[in-house]
Amino acid sequence: MTTIELAPEHKIGLTLSNPVMPAAGCFGLGMEYRNLIEVETIGAIVVGPVTAAPRQGAAPPRTLAIPGGVLLHTGLANPGVTAVVRRYGRALAHCTVPVIVHVAGTSPDEAGSCCQRLAAIEAIAGIELGLPDTPGGLDRLGPRSGLSDFLDDAVAIIQAARVAASQPLIVRLPMVYADLLCEAAVESGADALTVAAPPRGTAWHDPTRQFITGRLYGPFVLPLAVRILHRVAGLVPVPLIGCGGIHSAEDSRAFLRAGAVAVQVSGAIWHDPACLIRVARDLAPEASSD
Amino acid sequence: MVQIVALVTDIEERGPFVRVSLAAPDLYPALTPGRFVLADLGDYLRKPLFPASLETPPPGHGEFDVLVLPSHPAAALQPGASVDLIGPLGQGFRIPETTRRLLLVASIAHLPALLALTNQEPGLSTALLLSVASVAELYPVQLLPPALEVHVVTADGSTGHCGSILDLFPDLVRWADCACIAADPAIYPALARIVREVRIGSTHHFAQALIAPPMVCGVGACYGCAVPVRGGIKRACTDGPVFDLLELR
């Protein structure tokens, strides 16, 4: 059987038997879809995001339907890495495919602390590190921080995660800055890159008479993400995971043709959980023949 | 919880609503009042549908009704059409076995979520406090069980009591030993104040309120349907959509 190696330079590696997995933020903590999705069919599961401490997340409203998709702002709601390990560790240990935990790298300390907590857990096959994606949006840097401050901060977060994590490290790049960050991410120790995090948008929420800013999900994200992955593929030699707007096997093939070795299905899982399995089954033969 | 394709078996106008009958034998047995299914009706976000009729024991064909407003995308379905459903989802209304006097409180747009509770159980008296803008929007009372005690409140006084749910709620909540509410959540703080005033020391879940914000995944994976409660935030799709009224913030 043809396999996909996401961390060829890592001492343990991260081998998938299928190039398809769910995207972070879309699959909960691994248990939520257990009655709807047979994970044996897919390459891995990606759970989280998790942070060092529990987070209640953003105040509602968090969800806004937009034409052809949805805008979602959760504010990294999660029970914290310790609770995740305590509540879900045993179940994840029985998962029949590799488990990748998405760590929300809001700061070097947070990334290092989470990765350190997860390092000793054998059931976790890989860490995917999320990065801040809004220069000026970080209190730590201040509202007028520039792009270089933002990039320096992102590199510091990756380095902190790399030092603390024993597992292969996948860095999920912000869509807008993926090409600016990809080389620094690899130099800082990323074994693979996910391209890219869902883009952000702002829309008017009429019932509460306010703007909501959040991540965008829908088929319209696909060409944006394929474009940036194609560019990143020309810049770095590490395995790339395509993510954004996939709703079919054909969508996934666009990423594979652009240079990805694996893909993550995001919002399509919410709309149609069976989609994840369909894409994985459709792509399995192609992955073998490639 | 399953993802299945249901068959639309019938459609008809029913007062201000359209009744859509769905045959879904695989998910019917686990449906209870207040639980819901997420239906793929063409939009990116699935739409929650609440059963308006449930039989015990479940019918073999697994057919249940949902009532939607004419503007709802489900109203455009045709008999024979297929609808992809995920469900049953969430936590429904919990009626203690000791309940003898059940109070249902609804605004007309939210009434369908409570209709499955109007089926009369032996030894149970049920009252419905229903709010509508005017008599023209009223759900046909003859379609409700004859033993159901109905109190109508209209904003314009065209029938029943002229005013608000809040006017009649105190007396009825004194009478009840369980209250189930489906209305605009903006009115919930006022209802909670009344419950605290007239039912001092009421038991947990004495008053239960339904909140259904837009739901993205329905299974608790996306954290998109946050509901503020005392001590934090819960998810409408898995912790709700029925909550203890006094727990809501």
Short mmCIF file of N, CA, C and O in Angstrom, two decimals, chain B residues 50-121:
data_model
loop_
_atom_site.label_atom_id
_atom_site.label_comp_id
_atom_site.label_asym_id
_atom_site.label_seq_id
_atom_site.Cartn_x
_atom_site.Cartn_y
_atom_site.Cartn_z
N PHE B 50 -37.63 20.77 14.23
CA PHE B 50 -38.10 20.15 15.48
C PHE B 50 -39.36 19.34 15.20
O PHE B 50 -40.26 19.82 14.51
N PRO B 51 -39.43 18.13 15.73
CA PRO B 51 -40.64 17.33 15.48
C PRO B 51 -41.85 17.97 16.15
O PRO B 51 -41.79 18.36 17.32
N ALA B 52 -42.94 18.07 15.40
CA ALA B 52 -44.18 18.62 15.95
C ALA B 52 -45.17 17.53 16.29
O ALA B 52 -46.22 17.80 16.85
N SER B 53 -44.83 16.29 15.92
CA SER B 53 -45.71 15.18 16.27
C SER B 53 -44.84 13.96 16.50
O SER B 53 -43.98 13.65 15.70
N LEU B 54 -45.06 13.31 17.62
CA LEU B 54 -44.32 12.09 17.93
C LEU B 54 -45.29 11.11 18.56
O LEU B 54 -46.09 11.48 19.43
N GLU B 55 -45.21 9.87 18.10
CA GLU B 55 -46.11 8.85 18.64
C GLU B 55 -45.31 7.84 19.45
O GLU B 55 -44.15 7.58 19.16
N THR B 56 -45.97 7.29 20.47
CA THR B 56 -45.38 6.22 21.26
C THR B 56 -46.32 5.02 21.23
O THR B 56 -47.49 5.17 21.60
N PRO B 57 -45.86 3.86 20.79
CA PRO B 57 -44.54 3.57 20.23
C PRO B 57 -44.38 4.17 18.84
O PRO B 57 -45.37 4.52 18.20
N PRO B 58 -43.15 4.28 18.36
CA PRO B 58 -42.92 4.89 17.05
C PRO B 58 -43.62 4.11 15.94
O PRO B 58 -43.66 2.89 15.98
N PRO B 59 -44.20 4.80 14.99
CA PRO B 59 -44.83 4.11 13.85
C PRO B 59 -43.75 3.41 13.01
O PRO B 59 -42.61 3.88 12.95
N GLY B 60 -44.14 2.33 12.39
CA GLY B 60 -43.17 1.53 11.63
C GLY B 60 -42.52 2.30 10.51
O GLY B 60 -41.35 2.08 10.19
N HIS B 61 -43.27 3.22 9.90
CA HIS B 61 -42.71 3.97 8.77
C HIS B 61 -41.87 5.16 9.25
O HIS B 61 -41.28 5.86 8.45
N GLY B 62 -41.86 5.40 10.56
CA GLY B 62 -41.02 6.46 11.11
C GLY B 62 -41.37 7.84 10.61
O GLY B 62 -40.50 8.67 10.39
N GLU B 63 -42.65 8.10 10.48
CA GLU B 63 -43.07 9.39 9.91
C GLU B 63 -43.36 10.40 11.01
O GLU B 63 -44.08 10.10 11.96
N PHE B 64 -42.79 11.58 10.88
CA PHE B 64 -43.08 12.64 11.82
C PHE B 64 -43.28 13.95 11.06
O PHE B 64 -42.82 14.09 9.93
N ASP B 65 -43.99 14.88 11.70
CA ASP B 65 -44.27 16.17 11.07
C ASP B 65 -43.34 17.24 11.61
O ASP B 65 -42.97 17.23 12.80
N VAL B 66 -42.98 18.16 10.74
CA VAL B 66 -42.38 19.41 11.20
C VAL B 66 -43.25 20.54 10.65
O VAL B 66 -43.83 20.41 9.57
N LEU B 67 -43.37 21.62 11.42
CA LEU B 67 -44.13 22.78 10.96
C LEU B 67 -43.16 23.94 10.77
O LEU B 67 -42.36 24.23 11.67
N VAL B 68 -43.23 24.56 9.60
CA VAL B 68 -42.33 25.67 9.31
C VAL B 68 -43.15 26.83 8.75
O VAL B 68 -44.26 26.63 8.21
N LEU B 69 -42.60 28.01 8.85
CA LEU B 69 -43.25 29.16 8.25
C LEU B 69 -43.13 29.08 6.73
O LEU B 69 -42.20 28.44 6.21
N PRO B 70 -44.05 29.70 6.00
CA PRO B 70 -44.00 29.59 4.52
C PRO B 70 -42.69 30.09 3.93
O PRO B 70 -42.31 29.66 2.83
N SER B 71 -41.99 30.97 4.63
CA SER B 71 -40.73 31.49 4.09
C SER B 71 -39.56 30.53 4.33
O SER B 71 -38.47 30.73 3.79
N HIS B 72 -39.77 29.49 5.10
CA HIS B 72 -38.70 28.53 5.41
C HIS B 72 -38.42 27.66 4.18
O HIS B 72 -39.36 27.27 3.47
N PRO B 73 -37.16 27.33 3.92
CA PRO B 73 -36.87 26.53 2.71
C PRO B 73 -37.54 25.16 2.71
O PRO B 73 -37.83 24.62 1.64
N ALA B 74 -37.85 24.61 3.88
CA ALA B 74 -38.53 23.31 3.91
C ALA B 74 -39.94 23.41 3.34
O ALA B 74 -40.50 22.42 2.88
N ALA B 75 -40.52 24.60 3.37
CA ALA B 75 -41.88 24.77 2.86
C ALA B 75 -41.94 24.58 1.35
O ALA B 75 -43.01 24.36 0.78
N ALA B 76 -40.79 24.67 0.69
CA ALA B 76 -40.77 24.51 -0.77
C ALA B 76 -40.59 23.06 -1.20
O ALA B 76 -40.58 22.77 -2.40
N LEU B 77 -40.43 22.17 -0.23
CA LEU B 77 -40.27 20.75 -0.58
C LEU B 77 -41.56 20.21 -1.19
O LEU B 77 -42.65 20.72 -0.94
N GLN B 78 -41.42 19.15 -1.96
CA GLN B 78 -42.58 18.50 -2.58
C GLN B 78 -42.66 17.05 -2.11
O GLN B 78 -41.63 16.43 -1.84
N PRO B 79 -43.86 16.49 -2.04
CA PRO B 79 -43.97 15.07 -1.70
C PRO B 79 -43.14 14.22 -2.67
O PRO B 79 -43.12 14.48 -3.87
N GLY B 80 -42.44 13.27 -2.09
CA GLY B 80 -41.56 12.43 -2.91
C GLY B 80 -40.11 12.90 -2.92
O GLY B 80 -39.22 12.17 -3.35
N ALA B 81 -39.88 14.13 -2.44
CA ALA B 81 -38.52 14.65 -2.41
C ALA B 81 -37.70 13.96 -1.31
O ALA B 81 -38.27 13.42 -0.35
N SER B 82 -36.40 13.99 -1.46
CA SER B 82 -35.50 13.43 -0.45
C SER B 82 -34.82 14.57 0.29
O SER B 82 -34.49 15.60 -0.31
N VAL B 83 -34.62 14.38 1.58
CA VAL B 83 -33.94 15.39 2.39
C VAL B 83 -32.88 14.69 3.23
O VAL B 83 -33.19 13.73 3.95
N ASP B 84 -31.66 15.18 3.16
CA ASP B 84 -30.57 14.63 3.96
C ASP B 84 -30.68 15.19 5.38
O ASP B 84 -30.69 16.40 5.58
N LEU B 85 -30.78 14.30 6.36
CA LEU B 85 -30.95 14.71 7.76
C LEU B 85 -29.81 14.16 8.61
O LEU B 85 -29.35 13.04 8.39
N ILE B 86 -29.39 14.93 9.58
CA ILE B 86 -28.49 14.45 10.64
C ILE B 86 -29.27 14.58 11.95
O ILE B 86 -29.80 15.64 12.27
N GLY B 87 -29.30 13.50 12.72
CA GLY B 87 -30.00 13.59 14.00
C GLY B 87 -30.30 12.23 14.57
O GLY B 87 -29.86 11.22 14.02
N PRO B 88 -31.07 12.18 15.63
CA PRO B 88 -31.53 13.32 16.42
C PRO B 88 -30.37 13.94 17.20
O PRO B 88 -29.44 13.24 17.59
N LEU B 89 -30.49 15.23 17.43
CA LEU B 89 -29.40 15.98 18.06
C LEU B 89 -29.91 16.70 19.32
O LEU B 89 -31.09 17.06 19.42
N GLY B 90 -28.98 16.95 20.22
CA GLY B 90 -29.25 17.81 21.36
C GLY B 90 -30.00 17.13 22.49
O GLY B 90 -30.29 15.94 22.47
N GLN B 91 -30.26 17.95 23.50
CA GLN B 91 -31.00 17.53 24.69
C GLN B 91 -32.38 18.16 24.63
O GLN B 91 -32.51 19.37 24.52
N GLY B 92 -33.39 17.33 24.71
CA GLY B 92 -34.76 17.83 24.61
C GLY B 92 -35.34 18.22 25.96
O GLY B 92 -34.63 18.32 26.97
N PHE B 93 -36.64 18.43 25.96
CA PHE B 93 -37.34 18.76 27.21
C PHE B 93 -37.37 17.52 28.11
O PHE B 93 -37.57 16.41 27.63
N ARG B 94 -37.15 17.76 29.39
CA ARG B 94 -37.18 16.65 30.36
C ARG B 94 -38.38 16.86 31.28
O ARG B 94 -38.36 17.75 32.13
N ILE B 95 -39.40 16.08 31.05
CA ILE B 95 -40.62 16.22 31.86
C ILE B 95 -40.57 15.15 32.95
O ILE B 95 -40.64 13.96 32.64
N PRO B 96 -40.44 15.56 34.21
CA PRO B 96 -40.39 14.55 35.28
C PRO B 96 -41.66 13.70 35.29
O PRO B 96 -42.76 14.19 34.97
N GLU B 97 -41.50 12.43 35.65
CA GLU B 97 -42.66 11.52 35.66
C GLU B 97 -43.72 11.98 36.66
O GLU B 97 -44.89 11.61 36.54
N THR B 98 -43.30 12.76 37.64
CA THR B 98 -44.24 13.21 38.66
C THR B 98 -45.07 14.42 38.22
O THR B 98 -45.95 14.87 38.95
N THR B 99 -44.79 14.94 37.03
CA THR B 99 -45.48 16.15 36.57
C THR B 99 -46.97 15.88 36.37
O THR B 99 -47.36 14.90 35.72
N ARG B 100 -47.79 16.74 36.92
CA ARG B 100 -49.24 16.64 36.75
C ARG B 100 -49.81 17.87 36.05
O ARG B 100 -50.88 17.81 35.46
N ARG B 101 -49.10 19.00 36.13
CA ARG B 101 -49.59 20.23 35.52
C ARG B 101 -48.45 20.83 34.69
O ARG B 101 -47.49 21.40 35.23
N LEU B 102 -48.58 20.66 33.39
CA LEU B 102 -47.50 21.08 32.47
C LEU B 102 -47.90 22.38 31.79
O LEU B 102 -48.97 22.47 31.17
N LEU B 103 -47.05 23.37 31.87
CA LEU B 103 -47.29 24.66 31.22
C LEU B 103 -46.37 24.78 30.00
O LEU B 103 -45.15 24.63 30.12
N LEU B 104 -46.96 25.07 28.85
CA LEU B 104 -46.20 25.34 27.64
C LEU B 104 -46.33 26.82 27.31
O LEU B 104 -47.45 27.35 27.34
N VAL B 105 -45.22 27.47 27.03
CA VAL B 105 -45.23 28.90 26.72
C VAL B 105 -44.54 29.10 25.38
O VAL B 105 -43.38 28.68 25.21
N ALA B 106 -45.24 29.72 24.43
CA ALA B 106 -44.64 29.86 23.10
C ALA B 106 -45.08 31.15 22.44
O ALA B 106 -46.22 31.61 22.63
N SER B 107 -44.20 31.72 21.67
CA SER B 107 -44.61 32.70 20.67
C SER B 107 -44.93 31.90 19.42
O SER B 107 -44.43 30.79 19.24
N ILE B 108 -45.74 32.45 18.54
CA ILE B 108 -46.27 31.65 17.43
C ILE B 108 -45.15 31.08 16.57
O ILE B 108 -45.22 29.92 16.13
N ALA B 109 -44.10 31.85 16.33
CA ALA B 109 -43.04 31.36 15.45
C ALA B 109 -42.32 30.16 16.04
O ALA B 109 -41.74 29.35 15.31
N HIS B 110 -42.33 30.05 17.38
CA HIS B 110 -41.61 28.96 18.05
C HIS B 110 -42.55 27.83 18.49
O HIS B 110 -42.08 26.83 19.05
N LEU B 111 -43.84 27.98 18.24
CA LEU B 111 -44.80 26.96 18.68
C LEU B 111 -44.48 25.55 18.18
O LEU B 111 -44.63 24.58 18.92
N PRO B 112 -44.04 25.38 16.91
CA PRO B 112 -43.83 24.00 16.43
C PRO B 112 -42.92 23.16 17.32
O PRO B 112 -43.14 21.95 17.45
N ALA B 113 -41.96 23.78 17.97
CA ALA B 113 -41.04 23.00 18.82
C ALA B 113 -41.73 22.46 20.06
O ALA B 113 -41.20 21.56 20.71
N LEU B 114 -42.89 23.03 20.42
CA LEU B 114 -43.61 22.57 21.61
C LEU B 114 -44.80 21.66 21.29
O LEU B 114 -45.36 21.04 22.19
N LEU B 115 -45.18 21.60 20.02
CA LEU B 115 -46.41 20.88 19.69
C LEU B 115 -46.35 19.41 20.07
O LEU B 115 -47.37 18.81 20.43
N ALA B 116 -45.16 18.83 20.01
CA ALA B 116 -45.06 17.41 20.37
C ALA B 116 -45.32 17.17 21.85
O ALA B 116 -45.50 16.03 22.27
N LEU B 117 -45.34 18.25 22.64
CA LEU B 117 -45.63 18.12 24.07
C LEU B 117 -47.12 18.27 24.37
O LEU B 117 -47.54 18.14 25.52
N THR B 118 -47.90 18.59 23.34
CA THR B 118 -49.33 18.80 23.60
C THR B 118 -50.10 17.49 23.62
O THR B 118 -51.27 17.48 24.00
N ASN B 119 -49.47 16.39 23.19
CA ASN B 119 -50.15 15.09 23.28
C ASN B 119 -50.46 14.79 24.74
O ASN B 119 -49.57 14.83 25.58
N GLN B 120 -51.68 14.48 24.99
CA GLN B 120 -52.10 14.32 26.38
C GLN B 120 -51.72 12.96 26.95
O GLN B 120 -52.03 11.93 26.37
N GLU B 121 -51.00 12.99 28.04
CA GLU B 121 -50.70 11.76 28.77
C GLU B 121 -51.75 11.60 29.87
O GLU B 121 -52.23 12.60 30.42
#
